[in-house]
């Protein structure tokens, strides 16, 4: 099995700071979270940015500060969101790509998202993919529902993304595909040859999906964006969630990928540090 790539989705867009004291809101807090998560086994950090009051922002300067803070304190692969927050325009979602992070997410279809709609029409996906091509940013394909993998294959036929690619299955969003092992295995079976994949289980499903990925030889995304609890009624920090994955992998004899090993596995040959 490949060394395990652990992604930490440290902040996301949906949580309010009142929900947990562990949310990294400022660039400085993101840098500190990156250092702590690398120390316990993470190799990628998935980045959203907030204003000091916790509201979402796509401000390029704020992303630049976050990027600098993370790079100053860690060697993690920095993966920007292009999903942003519900209600952001395409231009807002794409703006931080000009900073040329090593990776960025590309969600491969529209999905119900709680009571809201996370809109990713083909024109939106094409525009984001083109921006990534323009700035040399490697996409991680986000799959929230079964048909989205077929959308990704269509984007590949159009020359906007390339397979093999790194794919993250985000399972258990209310409105998306349920976080069940049979759904995960179905998606893994449908991947084009040579892809690497991870799974992000939402809420309580984070732990079960972690265990499934470890068993199947995939990679894992954890973090407060997807789940704020360590156990029922007990809030987690990002590094506690990463450390738990590391311990579980250790029990299976699966080594953790360092950031440079993760870069090699993902074809990100040049570190920008
Ligand atoms: N906040 C969600 C609407 C991504 O980062 O690419 C979208 C999201 C996905 O978090
Ligand atoms: Zn996100």
Coordinates of C-alpha atoms and ligand atoms in Angstrom, one line a residue:
X1 CA 0.0 0.0 0.0
X2 CA 1.1 3.6 -0.7
X3 CA 2.2 5.7 2.3
X4 CA -0.9 7.4 3.7
X5 CA -1.6 11.0 2.7
X6 CA -3.6 12.8 5.4
X7 CA -5.3 16.0 4.4
X8 CA -6.5 18.4 7.1
X9 CA -9.5 20.5 6.1
X10 CA -8.9 22.8 9.0
X11 CA -11.6 25.5 8.8
X12 CA -14.1 25.2 5.9
X13 CA -16.8 27.8 5.3
X14 CA -19.8 26.6 7.2
X15 CA -18.7 26.6 10.8
X16 CA -19.1 29.6 13.0
X17 CA -16.4 30.3 15.6
X18 CA -19.0 30.0 18.4
X19 CA -19.3 26.3 17.5
X20 CA -15.8 25.4 18.5
X21 CA -12.8 27.2 20.1
X22 CA -10.5 25.2 17.8
X23 CA -11.3 26.9 14.5
X24 CA -8.3 28.5 12.9
X25 CA -9.8 31.8 11.7
X26 CA -6.8 34.1 11.1
X27 CA -3.8 33.4 8.8
X28 CA -1.6 33.2 11.9
X29 CA -3.9 30.5 13.4
X30 CA -3.9 28.6 10.1
X31 CA -0.1 28.6 10.1
X32 CA -0.1 27.3 13.7
X33 CA -2.6 24.6 12.8
X34 CA -0.5 23.6 9.8
X35 CA 2.6 23.2 12.0
X36 CA 0.7 21.1 14.6
X37 CA -1.0 18.9 12.0
X38 CA 2.3 18.3 10.1
X39 CA 3.9 17.3 13.4
X40 CA 1.3 14.5 13.9
X41 CA 1.2 13.3 10.3
X42 CA -0.7 15.5 7.8
X43 CA 0.8 16.3 4.4
X44 CA -1.9 18.5 2.8
X45 CA -3.8 21.4 4.2
X46 CA -7.1 22.4 2.5
X47 CA -7.5 26.1 3.0
X48 CA -10.5 28.5 3.3
X49 CA -10.0 32.0 4.6
X50 CA -12.0 33.9 7.1
X51 CA -12.1 37.5 8.2
X52 CA -11.2 38.2 11.9
X53 CA -14.9 38.0 12.8
X54 CA -15.2 34.5 11.2
X55 CA -17.1 35.5 8.1
X56 CA -15.9 34.0 4.8
X57 CA -13.7 35.9 2.4
X58 CA -12.1 35.2 -1.0
X59 CA -9.8 38.2 -0.6
X60 CA -6.6 37.5 -2.4
X61 CA -4.5 39.4 0.2
X62 CA -6.0 37.3 3.0
X63 CA -5.2 34.1 1.1
X64 CA -1.7 35.4 0.4
X65 CA -1.2 35.9 4.2
X66 CA -2.5 32.4 4.9
X67 CA -0.2 30.9 2.3
X68 CA 2.8 32.8 3.7
X69 CA 1.9 31.8 7.3
X70 CA 1.5 28.1 6.4
X71 CA 4.7 28.0 4.4
X72 CA 6.6 29.8 7.2
X73 CA 5.6 27.1 9.7
X74 CA 5.2 23.9 7.7
X75 CA 6.1 22.1 4.5
X76 CA 2.5 21.0 4.0
X77 CA 1.0 21.0 0.4
X78 CA -1.3 24.0 0.3
X79 CA -4.6 23.3 -1.3
X80 CA -6.9 26.2 -1.8
X81 CA -10.7 25.9 -1.9
X82 CA -12.4 26.9 -5.1
X83 CA -15.7 25.9 -3.6
X84 CA -15.5 28.8 -1.3
X85 CA -18.8 29.5 0.5
X86 CA -22.3 29.2 -0.7
X87 CA -23.3 32.4 -2.4
X88 CA -19.8 33.4 -3.6
X89 CA -19.5 34.3 -7.3
X90 CA -17.4 32.4 -9.7
X91 CA -14.9 35.3 -9.8
X92 CA -14.6 35.2 -6.0
X93 CA -14.1 31.5 -5.9
X94 CA -11.4 31.7 -8.6
X95 CA -9.5 34.8 -7.4
X96 CA -7.0 33.2 -5.0
X97 CA -5.8 30.8 -7.7
X98 CA -3.6 33.6 -9.0
X99 CA -1.4 33.0 -6.0
X100 CA -0.4 29.7 -7.5
X101 CA -1.0 27.3 -4.6
X102 CA 0.3 23.8 -5.4
X103 CA -3.3 22.4 -5.4
X104 CA -6.9 23.5 -5.4
X105 CA -10.2 21.7 -5.2
X106 CA -12.5 21.3 -8.2
X107 CA -15.9 20.2 -7.3
X108 CA -17.3 18.1 -10.1
X109 CA -21.0 19.0 -10.1
X110 CA -23.9 20.8 -8.5
X111 CA -25.2 19.2 -5.3
X112 CA -27.8 20.0 -2.7
X113 CA -25.9 21.2 0.4
X114 CA -28.2 21.1 3.4
X115 CA -31.0 23.5 2.5
X116 CA -28.8 25.3 0.0
X117 CA -27.4 24.5 -3.4
X118 CA -23.6 24.2 -4.0
X119 CA -23.6 25.3 -7.6
X120 CA -21.0 23.8 -10.0
X121 CA -22.5 23.9 -13.5
X122 CA -20.4 22.8 -16.4
X123 CA -19.6 26.5 -17.3
X124 CA -18.5 27.0 -13.6
X125 CA -16.3 23.9 -13.6
X126 CA -14.8 24.7 -17.0
X127 CA -13.9 28.2 -15.9
X128 CA -12.3 27.0 -12.7
X129 CA -10.4 24.3 -14.5
X130 CA -9.1 26.8 -17.0
X131 CA -7.9 29.1 -14.3
X132 CA -6.1 26.2 -12.7
X133 CA -4.5 25.4 -16.0
X134 CA -3.5 29.0 -16.5
X135 CA -1.8 29.2 -13.1
X136 CA -0.3 25.7 -13.0
X137 CA -2.4 24.6 -10.1
X138 CA -3.1 20.9 -9.7
X139 CA -6.7 20.1 -9.1
X140 CA -8.1 17.7 -6.5
X141 CA -11.4 16.5 -7.8
X142 CA -14.2 16.7 -5.2
X143 CA -16.9 14.1 -5.7
X144 CA -20.0 14.6 -3.6
X145 CA -22.3 12.3 -5.5
X146 CA -22.0 9.4 -7.9
X147 CA -22.6 11.1 -11.2
X148 CA -20.0 13.7 -10.5
X149 CA -17.2 11.2 -11.4
X150 CA -18.9 11.0 -14.9
X151 CA -18.8 14.8 -15.0
X152 CA -15.1 14.7 -14.3
X153 CA -14.6 12.2 -17.1
X154 CA -16.4 14.6 -19.4
X155 CA -14.1 17.5 -18.3
X156 CA -11.2 15.2 -19.1
X157 CA -12.5 14.5 -22.6
X158 CA -12.8 18.2 -23.1
X159 CA -9.1 18.6 -22.1
X160 CA -9.8 20.7 -19.0
X161 CA -8.4 18.2 -16.5
X162 CA -6.2 15.2 -16.9
X163 CA -6.5 11.6 -15.6
X164 CA -4.9 10.1 -13.6
X165 CA -5.8 12.6 -11.0
X166 CA -6.2 12.9 -7.2
X167 CA -9.8 12.5 -6.3
X168 CA -11.5 13.2 -2.9
X169 CA -14.8 11.6 -2.2
X170 CA -16.8 13.9 0.2
X171 CA -19.5 11.6 1.6
X172 CA -22.3 12.3 4.0
X173 CA -23.2 15.9 3.0
X174 CA -27.0 16.2 3.5
X175 CA -28.0 16.3 -0.2
X176 CA -25.1 14.3 -1.4
X177 CA -24.1 10.6 -1.5
X178 CA -24.3 8.9 1.9
X179 CA -21.1 7.9 3.8
X180 CA -21.5 4.2 3.3
X181 CA -18.7 1.8 2.5
X182 CA -20.6 0.3 -0.5
X183 CA -20.9 3.8 -2.0
X184 CA -17.2 4.4 -1.5
X185 CA -16.2 1.1 -3.1
X186 CA -18.5 1.8 -6.0
X187 CA -16.8 5.1 -6.6
X188 CA -13.3 3.7 -6.2
X189 CA -14.2 1.0 -8.7
X190 CA -15.3 3.6 -11.2
X191 CA -12.0 5.6 -11.0
X192 CA -9.9 5.8 -14.1
X193 CA -6.6 3.8 -13.8
X194 CA -3.8 5.3 -11.9
X195 CA -5.9 7.8 -9.8
X196 CA -5.1 8.4 -6.1
X197 CA -8.1 8.9 -3.9
X198 CA -9.1 10.1 -0.4
X199 CA -12.3 10.1 1.4
X200 CA -13.8 12.8 3.7
X201 CA -16.7 11.6 5.8
X202 CA -19.0 14.3 7.2
X203 CA -19.8 14.4 10.9
X204 CA -19.8 11.1 12.7
X205 CA -19.0 9.3 9.4
X206 CA -15.5 10.8 9.4
X207 CA -14.1 8.0 11.5
X208 CA -15.9 5.1 9.7
X209 CA -14.8 6.5 6.3
X210 CA -11.2 6.8 7.6
X211 CA -11.2 3.2 8.6
X212 CA -12.7 2.2 5.2
X213 CA -10.0 4.2 3.4
X214 CA -7.3 2.6 5.5
X215 CA -8.6 -0.9 4.7
X216 CA -9.0 -0.1 1.0
X217 CA -5.6 1.5 0.5
X218 CA -6.9 5.0 -0.1
X219 CA -6.0 8.3 1.6
X220 CA -7.9 10.2 4.2
X221 CA -9.2 13.7 4.8
X222 CA -10.1 14.8 8.3
X223 CA -10.5 18.2 10.0
X224 CA -13.0 20.6 11.5
X225 CA -14.5 21.5 8.1
X226 CA -16.0 18.1 8.0
X227 CA -16.4 17.2 11.6
X228 CA -15.9 19.1 14.9
X229 CA -16.2 16.2 17.3
X230 CA -13.6 13.7 18.6
X231 CA -16.4 11.7 20.2
X232 CA -20.0 12.3 21.1
X233 CA -20.1 15.6 23.0
X234 CA -16.3 16.1 22.9
X235 CA -15.0 18.8 20.6
X236 CA -11.8 18.0 18.6
X237 CA -8.9 20.1 17.4
X238 CA -7.6 19.6 13.9
X239 CA -4.3 18.0 15.1
X240 CA -6.2 15.6 17.4
X241 CA -8.2 14.3 14.4
X242 CA -5.0 13.9 12.3
X243 CA -3.2 12.2 15.2
X244 CA -6.0 9.7 15.5
X245 CA -5.7 8.8 11.8
X246 CA -1.9 8.4 12.3
X247 CA -2.4 6.0 15.2
X248 CA -4.9 3.9 13.3
X249 CA -2.6 3.8 10.3
X250 CA 0.2 2.7 12.6
X251 CA -1.9 -0.2 13.9
X252 CA -2.2 -1.3 10.3
X253 CA 1.5 -1.0 9.6
X254 CA 0.8 1.7 7.0
X255 CA 3.4 4.4 6.9
X256 CA 2.5 8.1 6.8
X257 CA 3.5 10.1 3.7
X258 CA 5.7 13.1 4.5
X259 CA 4.8 16.2 2.6
X260 CA 7.6 15.4 0.1
X261 CA 6.5 11.8 -0.3
X262 CA 2.9 13.1 -0.8
X263 CA 4.2 15.5 -3.5
X264 CA 5.9 12.6 -5.3
X265 CA 2.7 10.4 -5.1
X266 CA 0.6 13.3 -6.4
X267 CA 3.0 14.3 -9.2
X268 CA 3.7 17.7 -7.5
X269 CA 7.4 17.4 -8.1
X270 CA 8.5 21.0 -7.3
X271 CA 8.2 22.2 -3.8
X272 CA 7.4 25.9 -3.8
X273 CA 9.0 26.5 -0.4
Ligands
LIG1 N1 -18.1 25.3 1.4 C1 -18.7 24.5 0.4 C2 -19.8 25.2 -0.2 C3 -14.3 23.1 -1.4 O1 -13.7 23.6 -0.5 O2 -13.9 23.0 -2.6 C4 -17.7 24.0 -0.6 C5 -16.4 23.4 -0.2 C6 -15.7 22.6 -1.2 O3 -16.0 23.5 0.9
LIG2 ZN1 -13.6 23.1 1.6

